mmCIF file of C-alpha atoms in Angstrom:
data_model
loop_
_atom_site.group_PDB
_atom_site.id
_atom_site.type_symbol
_atom_site.label_atom_id
_atom_site.label_comp_id
_atom_site.label_asym_id
_atom_site.label_seq_id
_atom_site.Cartn_x
_atom_site.Cartn_y
_atom_site.Cartn_z
ATOM 1 C CA MET A 1 -23.088 -19.273 39.342
ATOM 2 C CA ARG A 2 -25.668 -18.224 36.748
ATOM 3 C CA GLY A 3 -24.186 -14.725 36.675
ATOM 4 C CA GLU A 4 -20.707 -16.193 36.182
ATOM 5 C CA LYS A 5 -21.961 -18.392 33.355
ATOM 6 C CA THR A 6 -23.696 -15.430 31.715
ATOM 7 C CA SER A 7 -20.535 -13.380 32.022
ATOM 8 C CA LYS A 8 -18.450 -16.143 30.378
ATOM 9 C CA ASN A 9 -20.987 -16.438 27.565
ATOM 10 C CA GLU A 10 -20.799 -12.678 26.985
ATOM 11 C CA VAL A 11 -16.981 -12.788 26.846
ATOM 12 C CA THR A 12 -17.088 -15.751 24.425
ATOM 13 C CA TYR A 13 -19.611 -13.935 22.233
ATOM 14 C CA MET A 14 -17.492 -10.762 22.272
ATOM 15 C CA ASN A 15 -14.331 -12.658 21.338
ATOM 16 C CA ARG A 16 -16.151 -14.429 18.507
ATOM 17 C CA THR A 17 -17.502 -11.093 17.255
ATOM 18 C CA LEU A 18 -14.032 -9.518 17.271
ATOM 19 C CA ARG A 19 -12.518 -12.499 15.450
ATOM 20 C CA THR A 20 -15.255 -12.379 12.810
ATOM 21 C CA ARG A 21 -14.761 -8.642 12.365
ATOM 22 C CA PHE A 22 -10.995 -9.005 12.101
ATOM 23 C CA TRP A 23 -11.045 -11.714 9.443
ATOM 24 C CA VAL A 24 -13.736 -9.977 7.386
ATOM 25 C CA LEU A 25 -11.630 -6.788 7.371
ATOM 26 C CA VAL A 26 -8.414 -8.669 6.593
ATOM 27 C CA SER A 27 -10.139 -10.514 3.721
ATOM 28 C CA LEU A 28 -11.352 -7.186 2.311
ATOM 29 C CA VAL A 29 -7.828 -5.790 2.389
ATOM 30 C CA ALA A 30 -6.474 -8.905 0.636
ATOM 31 C CA ILE A 31 -9.031 -8.533 -2.160
ATOM 32 C CA SER A 32 -8.237 -4.821 -2.413
ATOM 33 C CA GLY A 33 -4.558 -5.704 -2.833
ATOM 34 C CA PHE A 34 -5.550 -8.285 -5.437
ATOM 35 C CA SER A 35 -7.482 -5.742 -7.530
ATOM 36 C CA GLN A 36 -4.691 -3.135 -7.287
ATOM 37 C CA GLY A 37 -2.003 -5.686 -8.158
ATOM 38 C CA MET A 38 -4.004 -6.788 -11.195
ATOM 39 C CA LEU A 39 -5.017 -3.361 -12.536
ATOM 40 C CA LEU A 40 -1.592 -1.723 -12.860
ATOM 41 C CA PRO A 41 0.121 -4.289 -15.136
ATOM 42 C CA LEU A 42 -3.124 -5.289 -16.880
ATOM 43 C CA ILE A 43 -3.999 -1.802 -18.140
ATOM 44 C CA ALA A 44 -0.353 -1.042 -18.954
ATOM 45 C CA ILE A 45 -0.237 -4.174 -21.148
ATOM 46 C CA ILE A 46 -3.571 -3.398 -22.865
ATOM 47 C CA PHE A 47 -2.562 0.195 -23.650
ATOM 48 C CA GLU A 48 0.893 -0.848 -24.859
ATOM 49 C CA LYS A 49 -0.653 -3.357 -27.270
ATOM 50 C CA ASP A 50 -2.980 -0.605 -28.511
ATOM 51 C CA GLY A 51 -0.039 1.702 -29.217
ATOM 52 C CA VAL A 52 -0.634 4.223 -26.409
ATOM 53 C CA SER A 53 2.589 6.152 -25.635
ATOM 54 C CA SER A 54 4.530 5.114 -22.539
ATOM 55 C CA THR A 55 4.199 8.622 -21.035
ATOM 56 C CA LEU A 56 0.411 8.684 -21.455
ATOM 57 C CA ASN A 57 0.267 5.114 -20.162
ATOM 58 C CA GLY A 58 2.143 6.183 -17.045
ATOM 59 C CA LEU A 59 -0.069 9.236 -16.537
ATOM 60 C CA ASN A 60 -3.160 7.035 -16.749
ATOM 61 C CA ALA A 61 -1.755 4.751 -14.046
ATOM 62 C CA ALA A 62 -1.329 7.801 -11.811
ATOM 63 C CA GLY A 63 -5.132 8.167 -11.652
ATOM 64 C CA LEU A 64 -5.303 5.662 -8.799
ATOM 65 C CA TYR A 65 -2.962 7.714 -6.627
ATOM 66 C CA ILE A 66 -4.498 11.064 -7.565
ATOM 67 C CA GLY A 67 -7.744 9.607 -6.219
ATOM 68 C CA ILE A 68 -6.008 8.752 -2.949
ATOM 69 C CA LEU A 69 -4.651 12.292 -2.573
ATOM 70 C CA LEU A 70 -8.002 13.889 -3.452
ATOM 71 C CA ALA A 71 -9.817 11.788 -0.856
ATOM 72 C CA SER A 72 -7.298 12.211 1.986
ATOM 73 C CA PRO A 73 -8.559 15.546 3.454
ATOM 74 C CA PHE A 74 -12.145 14.241 3.764
ATOM 75 C CA MET A 75 -11.628 10.746 5.162
ATOM 76 C CA GLU A 76 -11.138 11.550 8.851
ATOM 77 C CA PRO A 77 -14.172 13.879 9.279
ATOM 78 C CA LEU A 78 -16.428 11.380 7.433
ATOM 79 C CA LEU A 79 -15.140 8.518 9.583
ATOM 80 C CA ARG A 80 -15.871 10.407 12.801
ATOM 81 C CA LYS A 81 -19.362 11.330 11.603
ATOM 82 C CA TYR A 82 -20.584 8.032 10.123
ATOM 83 C CA GLY A 83 -18.337 5.355 11.644
ATOM 84 C CA TYR A 84 -16.180 2.604 10.176
ATOM 85 C CA LYS A 85 -18.652 0.310 8.402
ATOM 86 C CA PRO A 86 -20.352 2.891 6.114
ATOM 87 C CA ILE A 87 -16.976 4.238 4.946
ATOM 88 C CA ILE A 88 -15.714 0.718 4.158
ATOM 89 C CA MET A 89 -18.969 -0.231 2.396
ATOM 90 C CA TRP A 90 -19.008 2.967 0.350
ATOM 91 C CA GLY A 91 -15.340 2.558 -0.621
ATOM 92 C CA GLY A 92 -15.767 -1.110 -1.543
ATOM 93 C CA ALA A 93 -18.914 -0.412 -3.581
ATOM 94 C CA LEU A 94 -17.102 2.302 -5.553
ATOM 95 C CA VAL A 95 -14.263 -0.111 -6.383
ATOM 96 C CA ILE A 96 -16.661 -2.888 -7.464
ATOM 97 C CA LEU A 97 -18.752 -0.581 -9.637
ATOM 98 C CA SER A 98 -15.631 0.852 -11.317
ATOM 99 C CA LEU A 99 -14.275 -2.632 -12.097
ATOM 100 C CA PHE A 100 -17.571 -3.623 -13.703
ATOM 101 C CA LEU A 101 -17.541 -0.449 -15.847
ATOM 102 C CA PHE A 102 -14.075 -0.991 -17.396
ATOM 103 C CA PRO A 103 -15.270 -3.374 -20.179
ATOM 104 C CA LEU A 104 -18.069 -0.990 -21.257
ATOM 105 C CA TRP A 105 -15.858 1.543 -23.042
ATOM 106 C CA LYS A 106 -12.116 1.358 -23.730
ATOM 107 C CA SER A 107 -10.939 4.966 -23.621
ATOM 108 C CA VAL A 108 -7.826 6.461 -22.048
ATOM 109 C CA THR A 109 -9.889 9.265 -20.472
ATOM 110 C CA PHE A 110 -12.725 7.009 -19.274
ATOM 111 C CA TRP A 111 -10.316 4.488 -17.759
ATOM 112 C CA PHE A 112 -8.412 7.319 -16.061
ATOM 113 C CA LEU A 113 -11.659 8.449 -14.381
ATOM 114 C CA LEU A 114 -12.402 4.877 -13.310
ATOM 115 C CA ARG A 115 -8.918 4.532 -11.809
ATOM 116 C CA LEU A 116 -9.472 7.841 -10.020
ATOM 117 C CA ALA A 117 -12.684 6.411 -8.531
ATOM 118 C CA ILE A 118 -10.884 3.199 -7.515
ATOM 119 C CA GLY A 119 -8.188 5.267 -5.784
ATOM 120 C CA ILE A 120 -10.857 7.112 -3.753
ATOM 121 C CA GLY A 121 -12.688 3.881 -2.909
ATOM 122 C CA ASP A 122 -9.538 1.964 -1.991
ATOM 123 C CA HIS A 123 -8.321 4.810 0.213
ATOM 124 C CA ALA A 124 -11.654 4.914 2.073
ATOM 125 C CA LEU A 125 -11.538 1.151 2.547
ATOM 126 C CA HIS A 126 -7.916 1.070 3.761
ATOM 127 C CA PHE A 127 -8.147 4.097 6.037
ATOM 128 C CA ALA A 128 -11.267 2.793 7.789
ATOM 129 C CA THR A 129 -10.150 -0.852 8.080
ATOM 130 C CA GLN A 130 -6.681 0.031 9.385
ATOM 131 C CA THR A 131 -8.078 2.486 11.943
ATOM 132 C CA TRP A 132 -10.776 0.012 13.051
ATOM 133 C CA ILE A 133 -8.322 -2.882 13.474
ATOM 134 C CA THR A 134 -5.984 -0.646 15.487
ATOM 135 C CA ALA A 135 -8.886 0.564 17.660
ATOM 136 C CA PHE A 136 -10.293 -2.837 18.696
ATOM 137 C CA SER A 137 -7.033 -4.825 18.859
ATOM 138 C CA PRO A 138 -5.738 -5.373 22.432
ATOM 139 C CA VAL A 139 -2.262 -3.936 23.042
ATOM 140 C CA GLU A 140 -0.656 -7.379 23.295
ATOM 141 C CA LYS A 141 -2.044 -8.409 19.878
ATOM 142 C CA ARG A 142 -1.915 -5.090 18.042
ATOM 143 C CA GLY A 143 1.450 -5.702 16.364
ATOM 144 C CA ARG A 144 0.388 -9.188 15.268
ATOM 145 C CA ASN A 145 -2.916 -7.944 13.880
ATOM 146 C CA ILE A 146 -1.347 -5.075 11.927
ATOM 147 C CA SER A 147 1.283 -7.488 10.557
ATOM 148 C CA LEU A 148 -1.477 -9.821 9.366
ATOM 149 C CA TYR A 149 -3.230 -6.804 7.841
ATOM 150 C CA GLY A 150 -0.073 -5.899 5.900
ATOM 151 C CA LEU A 151 0.589 -9.491 4.886
ATOM 152 C CA SER A 152 -2.973 -9.957 3.609
ATOM 153 C CA PHE A 153 -2.636 -6.934 1.337
ATOM 154 C CA GLY A 154 0.798 -8.138 0.193
ATOM 155 C CA ILE A 155 -0.503 -11.615 -0.665
ATOM 156 C CA GLY A 156 -3.400 -10.128 -2.622
ATOM 157 C CA PHE A 157 -1.053 -7.745 -4.421
ATOM 158 C CA ALA A 158 1.292 -10.646 -5.262
ATOM 159 C CA VAL A 159 -1.484 -12.771 -6.790
ATOM 160 C CA GLY A 160 -3.064 -9.852 -8.699
ATOM 161 C CA PRO A 161 -0.483 -9.585 -11.543
ATOM 162 C CA LEU A 162 -1.057 -13.247 -12.419
ATOM 163 C CA MET A 163 -4.607 -12.343 -13.448
ATOM 164 C CA ALA A 164 -3.152 -10.171 -16.230
ATOM 165 C CA ASN A 165 -2.673 -13.447 -18.117
ATOM 166 C CA LEU A 166 -6.467 -13.612 -18.575
ATOM 167 C CA VAL A 167 -6.131 -10.770 -21.095
ATOM 168 C CA ASN A 168 -5.059 -13.462 -23.586
ATOM 169 C CA VAL A 169 -8.532 -15.001 -23.238
ATOM 170 C CA SER A 170 -10.552 -11.772 -23.168
ATOM 171 C CA GLU A 171 -9.770 -8.153 -22.278
ATOM 172 C CA SER A 172 -12.983 -7.958 -20.226
ATOM 173 C CA LEU A 173 -12.468 -11.177 -18.244
ATOM 174 C CA PRO A 174 -9.893 -9.913 -15.673
ATOM 175 C CA PHE A 175 -12.081 -6.900 -14.770
ATOM 176 C CA ILE A 176 -15.272 -8.964 -14.420
ATOM 177 C CA PHE A 177 -13.521 -11.705 -12.438
ATOM 178 C CA SER A 178 -11.931 -9.197 -10.031
ATOM 179 C CA ALA A 179 -15.237 -7.312 -9.559
ATOM 180 C CA PHE A 180 -17.054 -10.579 -8.808
ATOM 181 C CA ILE A 181 -14.477 -11.664 -6.192
ATOM 182 C CA CYS A 182 -14.567 -8.185 -4.596
ATOM 183 C CA PHE A 183 -18.383 -8.279 -4.437
ATOM 184 C CA ILE A 184 -18.462 -11.655 -2.660
ATOM 185 C CA THR A 185 -16.008 -10.440 0.007
ATOM 186 C CA TRP A 186 -17.737 -7.045 0.329
ATOM 187 C CA ALA A 187 -21.069 -8.787 1.078
ATOM 188 C CA PHE A 188 -19.628 -10.152 4.346
ATOM 189 C CA LEU A 189 -19.583 -6.577 5.688
ATOM 190 C CA PHE A 190 -23.310 -6.967 6.411
ATOM 191 C CA LEU A 191 -22.308 -9.319 9.254
ATOM 192 C CA LEU A 192 -20.538 -6.480 11.096
ATOM 193 C CA LYS A 193 -22.017 -3.913 13.452
ATOM 194 C CA ASN A 194 -20.939 -0.313 12.922
ATOM 195 C CA GLU A 195 -18.801 1.593 15.433
ATOM 196 C CA ILE A 196 -17.787 5.252 15.611
ATOM 197 C CA PRO A 197 -14.299 6.372 16.736
ATOM 198 C CA THR A 198 -14.299 7.667 20.319
ATOM 199 C CA GLY A 199 -11.972 8.614 23.166
ATOM 200 C CA ASP A 200 -8.368 9.470 22.363
ATOM 201 C CA GLU A 201 -9.080 9.520 18.624
ATOM 202 C CA GLU A 202 -11.235 12.648 18.971
ATOM 203 C CA ILE A 203 -8.720 15.170 17.715
ATOM 204 C CA SER A 204 -10.164 18.363 16.272
ATOM 205 C CA THR A 205 -9.973 18.365 12.490
ATOM 206 C CA MET A 206 -12.134 21.439 11.830
ATOM 207 C CA SER A 207 -9.392 24.064 11.894
ATOM 208 C CA PHE A 208 -7.301 24.191 8.720
ATOM 209 C CA ALA A 209 -4.673 26.342 10.462
ATOM 210 C CA ALA A 210 -4.353 23.800 13.301
ATOM 211 C CA THR A 211 -3.982 20.965 10.790
ATOM 212 C CA MET A 212 -1.257 22.804 8.902
ATOM 213 C CA LYS A 213 0.539 23.495 12.187
ATOM 214 C CA ARG A 214 0.491 19.778 13.062
ATOM 215 C CA PHE A 215 1.784 18.948 9.579
ATOM 216 C CA SER A 216 4.626 21.444 9.968
ATOM 217 C CA GLN A 217 5.608 20.045 13.375
ATOM 218 C CA ALA A 218 5.457 16.448 12.160
ATOM 219 C CA ILE A 219 7.653 17.237 9.135
ATOM 220 C CA LYS A 220 10.157 18.954 11.426
ATOM 221 C CA TYR A 221 10.501 15.875 13.650
ATOM 222 C CA GLY A 222 10.213 13.048 11.148
ATOM 223 C CA TRP A 223 10.796 14.201 7.562
ATOM 224 C CA ILE A 224 13.486 11.595 7.047
ATOM 225 C CA ALA A 225 11.020 8.813 7.921
ATOM 226 C CA PHE A 226 8.659 9.887 5.115
ATOM 227 C CA LEU A 227 11.280 9.131 2.436
ATOM 228 C CA PRO A 228 11.122 5.290 2.648
ATOM 229 C CA PRO A 229 7.301 5.232 2.108
ATOM 230 C CA LEU A 230 7.771 7.682 -0.771
ATOM 231 C CA GLY A 231 10.443 5.431 -2.248
ATOM 232 C CA TYR A 232 8.296 2.330 -1.845
ATOM 233 C CA GLY A 233 5.350 4.058 -3.537
ATOM 234 C CA PHE A 234 7.623 4.973 -6.456
ATOM 235 C CA LEU A 235 9.048 1.449 -6.631
ATOM 236 C CA GLU A 236 5.712 -0.364 -6.462
ATOM 237 C CA SER A 237 3.842 1.830 -8.951
ATOM 238 C CA SER A 238 6.691 2.064 -11.479
ATOM 239 C CA LEU A 239 7.248 -1.693 -11.385
ATOM 240 C CA ASN A 240 3.564 -2.517 -11.821
ATOM 241 C CA GLY A 241 2.610 0.427 -14.027
ATOM 242 C CA SER A 242 5.657 1.049 -16.259
ATOM 243 C CA PHE A 243 7.787 -2.100 -16.221
ATOM 244 C CA PRO A 244 5.204 -4.144 -18.192
ATOM 245 C CA ILE A 245 5.543 -1.591 -21.033
ATOM 246 C CA TYR A 246 9.345 -1.862 -20.932
ATOM 247 C CA GLY A 247 9.181 -5.655 -20.637
ATOM 248 C CA LEU A 248 7.037 -5.985 -23.764
ATOM 249 C CA ARG A 249 9.407 -3.676 -25.666
ATOM 250 C CA ILE A 250 12.477 -5.784 -24.854
ATOM 251 C CA GLY A 251 10.686 -8.971 -25.887
ATOM 252 C CA LEU A 252 9.388 -10.423 -22.600
ATOM 253 C CA ASN A 253 5.997 -12.144 -22.797
ATOM 254 C CA VAL A 254 3.004 -11.269 -20.614
ATOM 255 C CA GLU A 255 3.256 -14.476 -18.551
ATOM 256 C CA PHE A 256 6.902 -13.859 -17.605
ATOM 257 C CA ILE A 257 6.220 -10.194 -16.765
ATOM 258 C CA SER A 258 3.422 -11.307 -14.415
ATOM 259 C CA LEU A 259 5.761 -13.871 -12.853
ATOM 260 C CA LEU A 260 8.476 -11.233 -12.302
ATOM 261 C CA LEU A 261 6.062 -8.884 -10.530
ATOM 262 C CA THR A 262 4.735 -11.728 -8.394
ATOM 263 C CA SER A 263 8.277 -12.807 -7.415
ATOM 264 C CA PHE A 264 8.984 -9.268 -6.177
ATOM 265 C CA ALA A 265 5.786 -9.255 -4.093
ATOM 266 C CA VAL A 266 6.429 -12.746 -2.690
ATOM 267 C CA GLY A 267 9.940 -11.726 -1.588
ATOM 268 C CA GLY A 268 8.426 -8.826 0.352
ATOM 269 C CA ILE A 269 5.819 -11.048 1.998
ATOM 270 C CA ILE A 270 8.260 -13.725 3.149
ATOM 271 C CA PHE A 271 10.779 -11.324 4.686
ATOM 272 C CA GLN A 272 8.450 -8.674 6.105
ATOM 273 C CA LEU A 273 8.331 -10.058 9.658
ATOM 274 C CA PRO A 274 12.052 -11.016 9.852
ATOM 275 C CA LEU A 275 13.093 -7.507 8.807
ATOM 276 C CA GLY A 276 10.682 -5.994 11.321
ATOM 277 C CA MET A 277 12.240 -8.111 14.077
ATOM 278 C CA LEU A 278 15.735 -7.104 12.978
ATOM 279 C CA SER A 279 14.722 -3.440 13.155
ATOM 280 C CA ASP A 280 13.483 -3.987 16.723
ATOM 281 C CA LYS A 281 16.868 -5.414 17.638
ATOM 282 C CA TYR A 282 19.296 -3.211 15.696
ATOM 283 C CA GLY A 283 17.273 -0.038 15.105
ATOM 284 C CA ARG A 284 15.160 1.210 12.240
ATOM 285 C CA LYS A 285 17.821 3.496 10.722
ATOM 286 C CA PHE A 286 20.404 0.704 10.607
ATOM 287 C CA VAL A 287 18.085 -1.750 8.840
ATOM 288 C CA LEU A 288 16.632 0.892 6.497
ATOM 289 C CA HIS A 289 19.932 2.161 5.175
ATOM 290 C CA TRP A 290 21.178 -1.386 4.542
ATOM 291 C CA ILE A 291 18.064 -2.604 2.733
ATOM 292 C CA LEU A 292 17.947 0.581 0.620
ATOM 293 C CA PHE A 293 21.626 0.232 -0.306
ATOM 294 C CA LEU A 294 21.432 -3.494 -1.109
ATOM 295 C CA GLY A 295 18.042 -3.087 -2.820
ATOM 296 C CA SER A 296 19.490 -0.390 -5.056
ATOM 297 C CA GLY A 297 22.313 -2.793 -5.894
ATOM 298 C CA ALA A 298 19.857 -5.592 -6.736
ATOM 299 C CA PHE A 299 18.098 -3.415 -9.322
ATOM 300 C CA LEU A 300 21.428 -2.189 -10.690
ATOM 301 C CA LEU A 301 22.412 -5.842 -11.160
ATOM 302 C CA ALA A 302 19.089 -6.453 -12.930
ATOM 303 C CA THR A 303 20.155 -3.985 -15.644
ATOM 304 C CA LEU A 304 22.886 -6.458 -16.611
ATOM 305 C CA LEU A 305 20.674 -9.551 -16.406
ATOM 306 C CA GLU A 306 17.415 -8.438 -18.027
ATOM 307 C CA SER A 307 17.989 -10.578 -21.114
ATOM 308 C CA THR A 308 18.015 -13.759 -18.986
ATOM 309 C CA THR A 309 15.140 -15.434 -17.149
ATOM 310 C CA ILE A 310 16.156 -17.112 -13.872
ATOM 311 C CA PRO A 311 18.802 -14.480 -12.935
ATOM 312 C CA LEU A 312 16.325 -11.631 -13.571
ATOM 313 C CA LEU A 313 13.647 -13.456 -11.579
ATOM 314 C CA THR A 314 16.171 -13.888 -8.749
ATOM 315 C CA CYS A 315 17.091 -10.183 -8.812
ATOM 316 C CA LEU A 316 13.467 -9.112 -8.460
ATOM 317 C CA PHE A 317 12.855 -11.654 -5.702
ATOM 318 C CA ILE A 318 15.892 -10.320 -3.788
ATOM 319 C CA GLY A 319 14.703 -6.766 -4.461
ATOM 320 C CA GLY A 320 11.307 -7.643 -2.976
ATOM 321 C CA MET A 321 12.935 -9.434 -0.059
ATOM 322 C CA LEU A 322 14.957 -6.325 0.808
ATOM 323 C CA LEU A 323 12.497 -3.566 -0.088
ATOM 324 C CA GLY A 324 9.063 -5.085 0.502
ATOM 325 C CA SER A 325 9.081 -3.832 4.104
ATOM 326 C CA THR A 326 10.212 -0.289 3.259
ATOM 327 C CA PHE A 327 6.768 1.213 3.854
ATOM 328 C CA SER A 328 6.124 -0.503 7.208
ATOM 329 C CA LEU A 329 9.677 0.182 8.409
ATOM 330 C CA GLY A 330 9.208 3.834 7.430
ATOM 331 C CA ILE A 331 6.085 4.000 9.615
ATOM 332 C CA SER A 332 7.950 2.343 12.493
ATOM 333 C CA TYR A 333 10.846 4.778 12.035
ATOM 334 C CA MET A 334 8.390 7.681 12.071
ATOM 335 C CA THR A 335 6.966 6.340 15.368
ATOM 336 C CA ASP A 336 10.491 6.321 16.827
ATOM 337 C CA LEU A 337 11.054 9.960 15.845
ATOM 338 C CA MET A 338 7.638 11.523 16.433
ATOM 339 C CA PRO A 339 6.138 12.804 19.725
ATOM 340 C CA ASN A 340 3.094 10.709 20.670
ATOM 341 C CA SER A 341 0.763 13.676 20.166
ATOM 342 C CA LEU A 342 1.765 13.858 16.491
ATOM 343 C CA LEU A 343 1.576 10.143 15.644
ATOM 344 C CA PRO A 344 -1.804 10.394 13.817
ATOM 345 C CA THR A 345 -0.432 13.260 11.720
ATOM 346 C CA GLY A 346 2.761 11.306 11.069
ATOM 347 C CA ASN A 347 0.770 8.292 9.866
ATOM 348 C CA LEU A 348 -1.245 10.488 7.522
ATOM 349 C CA LEU A 349 1.941 12.076 6.130
ATOM 350 C CA CYS A 350 3.455 8.615 5.551
ATOM 351 C CA GLY A 351 0.378 7.787 3.478
ATOM 352 C CA ILE A 352 0.653 11.062 1.560
ATOM 353 C CA ALA A 353 4.367 10.447 0.901
ATOM 354 C CA PHE A 354 3.525 6.962 -0.410
ATOM 355 C CA SER A 355 0.870 8.461 -2.707
ATOM 356 C CA VAL A 356 3.266 11.135 -4.027
ATOM 357 C CA GLY A 357 5.853 8.453 -4.800
ATOM 358 C CA SER A 358 3.160 6.314 -6.418
ATOM 359 C CA LEU A 359 2.092 9.262 -8.565
ATOM 360 C CA ALA A 360 5.657 9.957 -9.678
ATOM 361 C CA GLY A 361 6.477 6.309 -10.444
ATOM 362 C CA PRO A 362 4.344 5.623 -13.548
ATOM 363 C CA TYR A 363 4.876 9.118 -14.985
ATOM 364 C CA LEU A 364 8.678 9.203 -14.558
ATOM 365 C CA GLY A 365 8.946 5.563 -15.546
ATOM 366 C CA GLY A 366 6.902 6.101 -18.710
ATOM 367 C CA THR A 367 8.852 9.245 -19.590
ATOM 368 C CA PHE A 368 12.158 7.419 -19.012
ATOM 369 C CA ILE A 369 11.093 4.585 -21.327
ATOM 370 C CA GLY A 370 10.100 7.073 -24.020
ATOM 371 C CA LEU A 371 13.248 9.226 -23.836
ATOM 372 C CA PHE A 372 16.008 6.718 -23.063
ATOM 373 C CA GLU A 373 15.351 3.688 -25.223
ATOM 374 C CA GLY A 374 18.923 2.465 -24.943
ATOM 375 C CA LEU A 375 18.969 2.446 -21.133
ATOM 376 C CA SER A 376 17.535 -0.229 -18.845
ATOM 377 C CA PHE A 377 14.351 0.725 -16.997
ATOM 378 C CA PHE A 378 15.900 -0.582 -13.774
ATOM 379 C CA VAL A 379 18.416 2.293 -13.791
ATOM 380 C CA VAL A 380 15.781 4.823 -12.718
ATOM 381 C CA ILE A 381 14.587 2.576 -9.846
ATOM 382 C CA SER A 382 18.132 1.937 -8.636
ATOM 383 C CA SER A 383 18.954 5.676 -8.752
ATOM 384 C CA VAL A 384 15.901 6.736 -6.708
ATOM 385 C CA LEU A 385 16.582 4.078 -4.074
ATOM 386 C CA PHE A 386 20.232 5.102 -3.813
ATOM 387 C CA LEU A 387 19.299 8.776 -3.282
ATOM 388 C CA ILE A 388 16.945 7.819 -0.442
ATOM 389 C CA PHE A 389 19.682 5.607 1.043
ATOM 390 C CA LEU A 390 22.059 8.581 1.056
ATOM 391 C CA CYS A 391 19.479 10.767 2.831
ATOM 392 C CA VAL A 392 18.765 8.155 5.521
ATOM 393 C CA PHE A 393 22.472 7.399 5.985
ATOM 394 C CA LEU A 394 23.564 11.052 6.204
ATOM 395 C CA PHE A 395 20.639 12.701 7.995
ATOM 396 C CA GLY A 396 18.822 9.921 9.845
ATOM 397 C CA THR A 397 19.005 9.460 13.613
ATOM 398 C CA SER A 398 18.153 6.460 15.758
ATOM 399 C CA VAL A 399 16.132 7.935 18.638
ATOM 400 C CA PRO A 400 15.792 11.732 19.100
ATOM 401 C CA SER A 401 17.158 13.318 22.268
ATOM 402 C CA TYR A 402 13.731 14.236 23.690
ATOM 403 C CA LYS A 403 12.629 10.571 23.502
ATOM 404 C CA LYS A 404 15.890 9.388 25.042
ATOM 405 C CA THR A 405 15.212 11.727 27.946
ATOM 406 C CA THR A 406 11.657 10.418 28.271
ATOM 407 C CA LEU A 407 12.810 6.812 28.166
ATOM 408 C CA SER A 408 15.504 7.414 30.810
ATOM 409 C CA LYS A 409 12.864 8.778 33.155
#
């Protein structure tokens, strides 16, 4: 009886530990989304008011995603060597320090370097938290936990643009407030005990040639699935990094720009799970090509309604509703197409595709604003989405033949 009681106590303690770990990690991701959602429109608005060119403004916004790409090759070896907690703590500390440094010196170059550092820190934090949650989540709760992970980031990202309004009080206030909130959440990491990836995750990463071979194989099987994450990266970064510049130039105020960006994010949050369920029922390709087509149409319609308030707000909400799940559906589509042995590589390539799209978004958006003053900014977004729709519609498959064979067995 005593042994049974001890065993029950151990199980209860373990469950409590896992719950604590999960909610600390989810809270960290929400705050990370909050800081990212705030930074992009905030800095774009500050630079636009200071007369910085739209192209240079867009290039500066790309610093965040350059940081992500620079850090990507080193994340997995560091995670295997030091474990989850140190990587998350290091990444979070880098983000907090960078946010505190923004008010010290307003310079395009200095702020670019700080955004580069935030990109590296955020990537470390996200890579380690996502891998840790996946590792300790039981199979029957893994989908739920990853959905909550995605939703927490989305909620944080939706609230972030609203903080850009604080720039009317003081340019330094949004940075200090965000750094303070991040620090409070980061401190809860001290409650967690470190773990190091083991078992099936031990895939050799030392050979560059072997890594390139896995990349080549993964691209062969699932290249079409990398396009939706790329498109979502472009959409998200151009909306948050370049649209505020365009909005100010056509006479929109900062408060309404923040509201528009938040409406897009809220649409994505509300419809993320329903679209995921529809893709389970009707197939990833079917849902993807419809949301890309209709999402492209929503932004094309926005070009005609940008001088109004409620209709434009509705267009961006519908755009978010349709396209907010593009990244997660792209990952699910990649899972459908990829052999199990290449799933880690496929996930990494989805992240790289997202980063490439995120890099292109602010630069192309800023260049478009500078060169085509008579055209609506939404034209470039609608065009990119329509091109990806055509690729998915023409070249996408539902389930590859080798997986159909496996399933039939």
